[in-house]
Amino acid sequence: MPPNVLLLGIQGSGKGTQAKRIASEYDSPHVATGDILRKAIDDGTPLGRQVEDILARGELVPDATMIDLIRERLTESEGFVLDGFPRTMAQAEALDDMLAEIGRPLDVVFVLQVPDDVARERLAKRAVEEGRADDTPDAIDTRIATYHRETEPIVEHYRARGSLVPIPGTGTVEEVFRQIQDALEQVAVRQ
């Protein structure tokens, strides 16, 4: 059975890259909330119009909106790789409650660890390579500050639950993925 995985880490830590690898390798859908929101904006949907200015400022989308979006995606298949949510303790608690309600508990929570300066460099490079309008220097600084203030407590929340696996995110994509695979093999052994 595909694992239920949550990826945490500062923006630019490689969550999206690793989530895609995990999803492909373990046949689990990659639920990337940022991608879903950006597609909604590009498509001009009501959700896209609702969140466009919020994302451009580097701020967080309201919790209820995100939980509804994720619930819809997670009930579509077995296993998942969740990337980009939760970003606040309230969101983590709402996610935990929702996962318990639908019977889909997390098997493992990875936190990809990179220093702020590495994250800034990666995000600036991504802005150029992908033409991401939401990766302005001010928005990047806002996201990094928000991560430290709002998201880091989530890391401790999952550490206390015993499901957190820290992964150094400064190695090559392959090196980071090997560490993730090793951890997922341990999770499979415990199940």
Tab-separated table of C-alpha atoms in Angstrom:
chain	number	residue	atom	x	y	z
A	1	MET	CA	0.000	0.000	0.000
A	2	PRO	CA	1.423	3.430	-0.885
A	3	PRO	CA	2.532	5.488	2.126
A	4	ASN	CA	0.864	8.637	3.484
A	5	VAL	CA	3.718	11.153	3.527
A	6	LEU	CA	3.945	14.770	4.632
A	7	LEU	CA	6.898	16.924	3.552
A	8	LEU	CA	7.822	19.982	5.621
A	9	GLY	CA	10.635	22.466	5.127
A	10	ILE	CA	11.345	26.057	4.334
A	11	GLN	CA	10.402	27.198	0.841
A	12	GLY	CA	13.304	26.273	-1.411
A	13	SER	CA	14.259	23.204	0.634
A	14	GLY	CA	13.400	20.839	-2.215
A	15	LYS	CA	9.980	19.655	-1.017
A	16	GLY	CA	8.415	19.767	-4.464
A	17	THR	CA	11.313	17.994	-6.139
A	18	GLN	CA	11.409	15.228	-3.541
A	19	ALA	CA	7.614	14.924	-3.384
A	20	LYS	CA	7.514	14.244	-7.128
A	21	ARG	CA	10.206	11.565	-6.740
A	22	ILE	CA	8.391	9.890	-3.832
A	23	ALA	CA	5.070	10.011	-5.698
A	24	SER	CA	6.609	8.424	-8.774
A	25	GLU	CA	8.613	5.770	-6.919
A	26	TYR	CA	5.822	4.735	-4.539
A	27	ASP	CA	2.828	5.256	-6.852
A	28	SER	CA	1.257	7.877	-4.586
A	29	PRO	CA	-0.398	11.072	-5.769
A	30	HIS	CA	1.602	14.250	-5.180
A	31	VAL	CA	-0.702	16.768	-3.530
A	32	ALA	CA	1.113	20.077	-3.961
A	33	THR	CA	-1.123	22.802	-2.613
A	34	GLY	CA	0.934	25.574	-4.211
A	35	ASP	CA	0.601	23.967	-7.655
A	36	ILE	CA	-3.147	23.523	-7.159
A	37	LEU	CA	-3.543	27.171	-6.155
A	38	ARG	CA	-1.373	28.475	-9.020
A	39	LYS	CA	-3.382	26.390	-11.527
A	40	ALA	CA	-6.612	27.832	-10.093
A	41	ILE	CA	-5.190	31.337	-10.596
A	42	ASP	CA	-4.073	30.552	-14.173
A	43	ASP	CA	-7.502	29.053	-14.939
A	44	GLY	CA	-9.304	32.067	-13.450
A	45	THR	CA	-11.448	29.898	-11.156
A	46	PRO	CA	-13.296	31.391	-8.165
A	47	LEU	CA	-10.632	29.872	-5.889
A	48	GLY	CA	-7.900	31.383	-8.064
A	49	ARG	CA	-9.443	34.847	-7.901
A	50	GLN	CA	-9.851	34.464	-4.125
A	51	VAL	CA	-6.181	33.579	-3.475
A	52	GLU	CA	-4.254	35.466	-6.181
A	53	ASP	CA	-3.484	38.615	-4.159
A	54	ILE	CA	-2.788	36.568	-1.011
A	55	LEU	CA	-0.100	34.507	-2.770
A	56	ALA	CA	1.421	37.529	-4.527
A	57	ARG	CA	2.063	39.066	-1.087
A	58	GLY	CA	3.666	35.814	0.163
A	59	GLU	CA	0.895	35.323	2.731
A	60	LEU	CA	-1.014	32.167	3.699
A	61	VAL	CA	-4.360	31.091	2.233
A	62	PRO	CA	-7.143	30.723	4.866
A	63	ASP	CA	-7.136	27.390	6.707
A	64	ALA	CA	-10.708	26.357	5.859
A	65	THR	CA	-10.053	26.854	2.143
A	66	MET	CA	-6.928	24.689	2.296
A	67	ILE	CA	-8.518	21.872	4.339
A	68	ASP	CA	-11.454	21.618	1.908
A	69	LEU	CA	-9.057	21.532	-1.034
A	70	ILE	CA	-6.908	18.801	0.543
A	71	ARG	CA	-9.837	16.674	1.751
A	72	GLU	CA	-11.129	16.577	-1.818
A	73	ARG	CA	-7.745	15.458	-3.193
A	74	LEU	CA	-6.942	12.865	-0.488
A	75	THR	CA	-10.199	10.971	-0.840
A	76	GLU	CA	-9.489	10.279	-4.523
A	77	SER	CA	-6.797	7.570	-4.111
A	78	GLU	CA	-4.694	5.420	-1.800
A	79	GLY	CA	-1.510	6.920	-0.356
A	80	PHE	CA	-0.422	10.509	-0.809
A	81	VAL	CA	2.557	12.818	-0.708
A	82	LEU	CA	1.443	16.113	0.796
A	83	ASP	CA	3.660	19.100	0.030
A	84	GLY	CA	3.086	22.726	1.035
A	85	PHE	CA	0.527	22.187	3.780
A	86	PRO	CA	0.205	22.555	6.742
A	87	ARG	CA	2.002	25.846	7.348
A	88	THR	CA	0.535	26.776	10.748
A	89	MET	CA	-0.270	24.856	13.939
A	90	ALA	CA	-3.982	25.455	13.351
A	91	GLN	CA	-3.611	23.901	9.899
A	92	ALA	CA	-1.642	20.943	11.321
A	93	GLU	CA	-4.335	20.276	13.897
A	94	ALA	CA	-7.082	20.598	11.271
A	95	LEU	CA	-5.136	18.251	8.972
A	96	ASP	CA	-4.654	15.706	11.772
A	97	ASP	CA	-8.392	15.822	12.558
A	98	MET	CA	-9.375	15.529	8.904
A	99	LEU	CA	-6.976	12.599	8.304
A	100	ALA	CA	-8.367	10.806	11.375
A	101	GLU	CA	-11.903	11.460	10.126
A	102	ILE	CA	-11.210	9.928	6.693
A	103	GLY	CA	-9.025	7.124	8.118
A	104	ARG	CA	-5.806	8.201	6.377
A	105	PRO	CA	-3.183	8.828	9.117
A	106	LEU	CA	0.317	10.005	8.256
A	107	ASP	CA	2.915	7.234	8.038
A	108	VAL	CA	5.885	9.618	8.107
A	109	VAL	CA	6.633	13.326	8.213
A	110	PHE	CA	9.875	14.452	6.571
A	111	VAL	CA	11.413	17.831	7.291
A	112	LEU	CA	13.940	18.917	4.663
A	113	GLN	CA	16.488	21.100	6.410
A	114	VAL	CA	18.380	23.860	4.586
A	115	PRO	CA	19.806	27.188	5.814
A	116	ASP	CA	17.913	30.388	4.944
A	117	ASP	CA	20.625	31.598	2.549
A	118	VAL	CA	20.425	28.359	0.541
A	119	ALA	CA	16.631	28.671	0.400
A	120	ARG	CA	16.905	32.286	-0.822
A	121	GLU	CA	19.386	31.299	-3.562
A	122	ARG	CA	17.199	28.418	-4.726
A	123	LEU	CA	14.041	30.545	-4.779
A	124	ALA	CA	15.762	33.355	-6.698
A	125	LYS	CA	17.014	30.801	-9.236
A	126	ARG	CA	13.518	29.266	-9.494
A	127	ALA	CA	12.023	32.722	-10.097
A	128	VAL	CA	14.281	33.160	-13.124
A	129	GLU	CA	14.012	29.598	-14.476
A	130	GLU	CA	10.246	29.188	-14.034
A	131	GLY	CA	9.178	32.824	-14.373
A	132	ARG	CA	7.420	32.614	-11.005
A	133	ALA	CA	5.845	36.022	-10.340
A	134	ASP	CA	5.321	35.069	-6.676
A	135	ASP	CA	9.093	34.619	-6.088
A	136	THR	CA	10.012	38.291	-5.703
A	137	PRO	CA	12.762	39.120	-3.155
A	138	ASP	CA	10.196	40.702	-0.796
A	139	ALA	CA	7.812	37.741	-1.070
A	140	ILE	CA	10.717	35.318	-0.506
A	141	ASP	CA	11.764	37.188	2.648
A	142	THR	CA	8.146	37.192	3.850
A	143	ARG	CA	7.836	33.439	3.221
A	144	ILE	CA	11.076	32.668	5.067
A	145	ALA	CA	10.039	34.779	8.066
A	146	THR	CA	6.576	33.201	8.034
A	147	TYR	CA	8.121	29.720	7.927
A	148	HIS	CA	10.189	30.391	11.042
A	149	ARG	CA	7.300	31.996	12.888
A	150	GLU	CA	4.378	29.806	11.804
A	151	THR	CA	5.658	26.507	10.381
A	152	GLU	CA	8.631	25.563	12.568
A	153	PRO	CA	6.326	24.780	15.540
A	154	ILE	CA	4.704	22.107	13.347
A	155	VAL	CA	8.044	20.321	13.131
A	156	GLU	CA	8.042	19.991	16.930
A	157	HIS	CA	4.384	18.886	16.873
A	158	TYR	CA	5.222	15.909	14.653
A	159	ARG	CA	8.523	15.230	16.446
A	160	ALA	CA	6.536	14.838	19.696
A	161	ARG	CA	4.235	12.363	17.938
A	162	GLY	CA	7.230	10.272	16.868
A	163	SER	CA	6.559	10.512	13.137
A	164	LEU	CA	9.192	13.122	12.186
A	165	VAL	CA	12.275	12.223	10.152
A	166	PRO	CA	14.754	15.089	9.595
A	167	ILE	CA	16.557	15.002	6.233
A	168	PRO	CA	19.473	17.317	5.371
A	169	GLY	CA	18.330	19.031	2.173
A	170	THR	CA	21.636	20.486	1.020
A	171	GLY	CA	22.920	17.401	-0.798
A	172	THR	CA	22.196	16.496	-4.387
A	173	VAL	CA	18.661	15.532	-5.349
A	174	GLU	CA	19.815	11.887	-5.476
A	175	GLU	CA	21.521	12.002	-2.055
A	176	VAL	CA	18.442	13.517	-0.419
A	177	PHE	CA	16.147	10.996	-2.125
A	178	ARG	CA	18.298	8.042	-0.953
A	179	GLN	CA	17.844	9.190	2.645
A	180	ILE	CA	14.092	9.468	2.102
A	181	GLN	CA	13.977	5.970	0.583
A	182	ASP	CA	15.897	4.540	3.545
A	183	ALA	CA	13.390	6.106	5.942
A	184	LEU	CA	10.402	4.883	3.916
A	185	GLU	CA	11.811	1.348	4.011
A	186	GLN	CA	11.918	1.590	7.815
A	187	VAL	CA	8.303	2.789	7.853
A	188	ALA	CA	7.264	-0.183	5.675
A	189	VAL	CA	8.992	-2.585	8.090
A	190	ARG	CA	7.040	-1.129	11.045
A	191	GLN	CA	3.657	-1.507	9.295
